[in-house]
Amino acid sequence: MNGPSGTGRRGRPALSVVGDTRRREPGNSLEPRRRGDVEPARQPVRTAADADADEAAVLRVRLRECTADLRRVRAEYDAYRGRVGRDRLAVREIAVANVLTGLLPVLDAIDQARRQGEVTGGFRRVTEVLESELAALGLRSFGTAGDPFDPAVHEAVSCACTAGVRQPTCAVVLRPGYRVGEQLLRPAQVEVAEPVRM
């Protein structure tokens, strides 16, 4: 028998019992761990605040995506609006140029009548109104005697060497040229005077 000296039978020390008051997690076995075993990770306890924070983060990401999409669509719409505005302006300019090109023979006839002194009375008033309305649409005539010759806007009908000029010059304008804005409707027909070359 074991005596108070703490030794058991045959001289061995007596074993004492230690009580374990720790709680066991559900699902854990009572077997002792072996060397190399890894304790399973504990899942954090999710609270309502965690769920709200996750939902807010998802909503923030979605908001950023929607904002980026909205900005992209707005930029595309602004570019589209600009293209439509430019196209409308170009169509308007083409339509005006086509109408004015059709009226150039009328202006040529009025110019010939004016040279012969036949633009008088009521006909003179009609020509003045017509020319002012065409000018309001942007029609401009060009080509006067003494202008430097520019093959981009002048059509040379003849050319003669003249001592009094230093560069090719429009000596006589046979038919005025017309333009609308920067668009050339018709070049001016001119006789060109060139300097004498030695």
C-alpha positions as a printed NumPy array, in Angstrom:
array([[   0.   ,    0.   ,    0.   ],
       [   0.94 ,    3.555,   -0.474],
       [   2.077,    5.311,    2.554],
       [   2.345,    8.958,    3.309],
       [   5.918,    8.943,    2.11 ],
       [   4.655,    9.126,   -1.525],
       [   6.108,    5.853,   -2.654],
       [   4.044,    3.076,   -4.109],
       [   4.561,   -0.618,   -4.304],
       [   7.991,   -1.886,   -4.941],
       [   9.583,    1.484,   -4.312],
       [   8.157,    3.364,   -7.224],
       [   6.846,    6.88 ,   -6.77 ],
       [   3.075,    7.18 ,   -6.418],
       [   1.083,    8.676,   -9.32 ],
       [  -1.13 ,   11.623,   -8.615],
       [  -4.256,   12.464,  -10.64 ],
       [  -4.599,   15.939,  -12.127],
       [  -8.097,   17.068,  -13.053],
       [  -8.506,   18.974,  -16.393],
       [ -11.149,   21.656,  -16.009],
       [ -10.808,   23.079,  -19.595],
       [ -13.775,   22.828,  -21.915],
       [ -13.536,   20.641,  -24.932],
       [ -14.574,   22.113,  -28.289],
       [ -17.303,   20.154,  -30.054],
       [ -15.894,   17.791,  -32.634],
       [ -12.506,   17.433,  -30.926],
       [ -11.567,   13.921,  -30.103],
       [ -10.123,   12.908,  -26.794],
       [  -7.154,   11.209,  -28.372],
       [  -3.808,   12.769,  -27.58 ],
       [  -2.082,   14.677,  -30.396],
       [   0.671,   12.958,  -32.22 ],
       [   3.887,   14.602,  -33.232],
       [   3.378,   16.555,  -36.565],
       [  -0.382,   16.918,  -36.156],
       [  -1.636,   20.438,  -36.934],
       [  -4.397,   21.934,  -34.961],
       [  -7.313,   22.892,  -37.226],
       [  -7.768,   26.643,  -37.766],
       [ -10.534,   28.104,  -35.786],
       [ -13.166,   29.928,  -37.82 ],
       [ -13.699,   33.447,  -36.561],
       [ -17.089,   34.135,  -35.182],
       [ -18.988,   36.36 ,  -37.665],
       [ -21.051,   39.16 ,  -36.266],
       [ -23.702,   41.341,  -37.873],
       [ -21.231,   44.258,  -37.919],
       [ -18.775,   42.14 ,  -39.97 ],
       [ -21.522,   41.27 ,  -42.449],
       [ -22.483,   44.965,  -42.754],
       [ -18.835,   45.946,  -43.324],
       [ -18.451,   43.325,  -46.065],
       [ -21.654,   44.472,  -47.745],
       [ -20.505,   48.118,  -47.576],
       [ -17.16 ,   47.184,  -49.18 ],
       [ -18.946,   45.345,  -52.008],
       [ -21.247,   48.331,  -52.533],
       [ -18.257,   50.724,  -52.643],
       [ -16.579,   48.611,  -55.335],
       [ -19.817,   48.461,  -57.319],
       [ -20.259,   52.233,  -56.953],
       [ -16.75 ,   52.836,  -58.325],
       [ -17.478,   50.571,  -61.307],
       [ -20.795,   52.285,  -62.053],
       [ -19.196,   55.739,  -61.755],
       [ -16.426,   54.741,  -64.182],
       [ -19.047,   53.382,  -66.617],
       [ -21.074,   56.576,  -66.341],
       [ -18.01 ,   58.743,  -67.024],
       [ -17.112,   56.632,  -70.061],
       [ -20.658,   56.84 ,  -71.461],
       [ -20.739,   60.589,  -70.862],
       [ -17.42 ,   61.068,  -72.68 ],
       [ -18.682,   58.971,  -75.603],
       [ -21.902,   61.017,  -75.716],
       [ -19.99 ,   64.317,  -75.675],
       [ -17.798,   63.085,  -78.543],
       [ -20.9  ,   61.954,  -80.442],
       [ -22.58 ,   65.319,  -79.913],
       [ -19.467,   67.09 ,  -81.221],
       [ -19.373,   64.862,  -84.327],
       [ -23.07 ,   65.474,  -85.005],
       [ -22.565,   69.23 ,  -84.649],
       [ -19.627,   69.188,  -87.082],
       [ -21.581,   67.007,  -89.516],
       [ -24.574,   69.36 ,  -89.415],
       [ -22.332,   72.337,  -90.074],
       [ -20.616,   70.535,  -92.965],
       [ -23.973,   69.528,  -94.508],
       [ -25.216,   73.108,  -94.18 ],
       [ -22.068,   74.49 ,  -95.817],
       [ -22.337,   71.971,  -98.671],
       [ -26.018,   72.81 ,  -99.226],
       [ -25.324,   76.554,  -99.234],
       [ -22.351,   76.078, -101.575],
       [ -24.488,   74.007, -103.984],
       [ -27.225,   76.671, -104.088],
       [ -24.73 ,   79.494, -104.524],
       [ -22.866,   77.617, -107.268],
       [ -26.163,   77.379, -109.147],
       [ -26.618,   81.155, -108.849],
       [ -23.168,   82.085, -110.21 ],
       [ -24.383,   82.299, -113.85 ],
       [ -27.068,   84.762, -112.669],
       [ -24.358,   86.879, -111.034],
       [ -22.274,   86.701, -114.219],
       [ -25.263,   87.947, -116.252],
       [ -25.819,   90.797, -113.78 ],
       [ -22.091,   91.669, -113.999],
       [ -22.242,   91.802, -117.823],
       [ -25.402,   93.936, -117.696],
       [ -23.682,   96.282, -115.226],
       [ -20.678,   96.675, -117.579],
       [ -23.035,   97.636, -120.405],
       [ -24.916,  100.11 , -118.204],
       [ -28.184,   98.188, -118.275],
       [ -28.595,   97.817, -114.496],
       [ -30.952,  100.725, -113.836],
       [ -34.262,  101.48 , -112.125],
       [ -36.102,   98.559, -110.531],
       [ -33.664,   96.014, -111.939],
       [ -30.862,   97.782, -110.064],
       [ -32.783,   97.447, -106.809],
       [ -33.369,   93.706, -107.454],
       [ -29.65 ,   93.128, -108.09 ],
       [ -28.699,   94.996, -104.911],
       [ -31.087,   92.903, -102.778],
       [ -29.916,   89.67 , -104.417],
       [ -26.229,   90.507, -103.869],
       [ -26.814,   91.534, -100.222],
       [ -28.733,   88.306,  -99.484],
       [ -26.002,   86.191, -101.09 ],
       [ -23.382,   88.071,  -99.072],
       [ -25.387,   87.284,  -95.912],
       [ -25.036,   83.585,  -96.812],
       [ -21.257,   84.046,  -96.924],
       [ -20.66 ,   84.48 , -100.68 ],
       [ -17.596,   86.617, -101.4  ],
       [ -16.225,   87.601, -104.786],
       [ -12.509,   88.04 , -105.375],
       [ -10.122,   88.911, -108.149],
       [  -9.123,   92.443, -108.996],
       [  -6.575,   93.797, -111.432],
       [  -3.184,   94.151, -109.753],
       [  -3.529,   91.155, -107.409],
       [  -0.535,   88.784, -107.346],
       [  -1.308,   85.715, -109.451],
       [  -2.101,   82.639, -107.331],
       [  -2.777,   79.461, -109.318],
       [  -4.816,   78.095, -106.397],
       [  -7.505,   80.784, -106.825],
       [  -6.857,   82.245, -110.293],
       [  -7.348,   80.628, -113.693],
       [  -4.934,   82.105, -116.245],
       [  -6.497,   82.546, -119.658],
       [  -3.491,   84.26 , -121.222],
       [  -0.044,   85.401, -120.183],
       [   2.065,   88.301, -121.482],
       [   5.498,   89.62 , -120.473],
       [   5.316,   93.17 , -119.134],
       [   8.164,   95.407, -118.052],
       [   6.31 ,   97.133, -115.225],
       [   5.769,   94.078, -112.957],
       [   8.167,   92.228, -110.619],
       [   6.083,   89.06 , -110.176],
       [   3.214,   87.357, -112.018],
       [   0.249,   89.701, -111.606],
       [  -3.411,   89.659, -112.612],
       [  -3.587,   92.306, -115.342],
       [  -7.245,   91.911, -116.366],
       [ -10.037,   90.057, -114.555],
       [ -12.323,   88.454, -117.129],
       [ -14.635,   86.746, -114.653],
       [ -14.615,   87.177, -110.837],
       [ -14.047,   84.2  , -108.56 ],
       [ -16.294,   83.283, -105.653],
       [ -15.859,   81.558, -102.33 ],
       [ -17.963,   80.736,  -99.266],
       [ -15.867,   80.929,  -96.124],
       [ -12.711,   78.987,  -96.999],
       [ -14.405,   76.909,  -99.727],
       [ -13.592,   77.932, -103.287],
       [ -16.671,   77.85 , -105.51 ],
       [ -15.019,   79.098, -108.688],
       [ -11.559,   80.505, -109.513],
       [ -11.263,   83.95 , -111.083],
       [ -10.416,   84.007, -114.797],
       [  -7.586,   86.449, -115.405],
       [  -5.013,   87.602, -117.898],
       [  -1.567,   87.413, -116.324],
       [   1.311,   89.845, -116.731],
       [   4.756,   88.367, -116.11 ],
       [   8.039,   90.214, -115.595],
       [  10.44 ,   90.297, -118.514],
       [  13.251,   87.757, -118.027],
       [  16.729,   88.486, -119.205]])
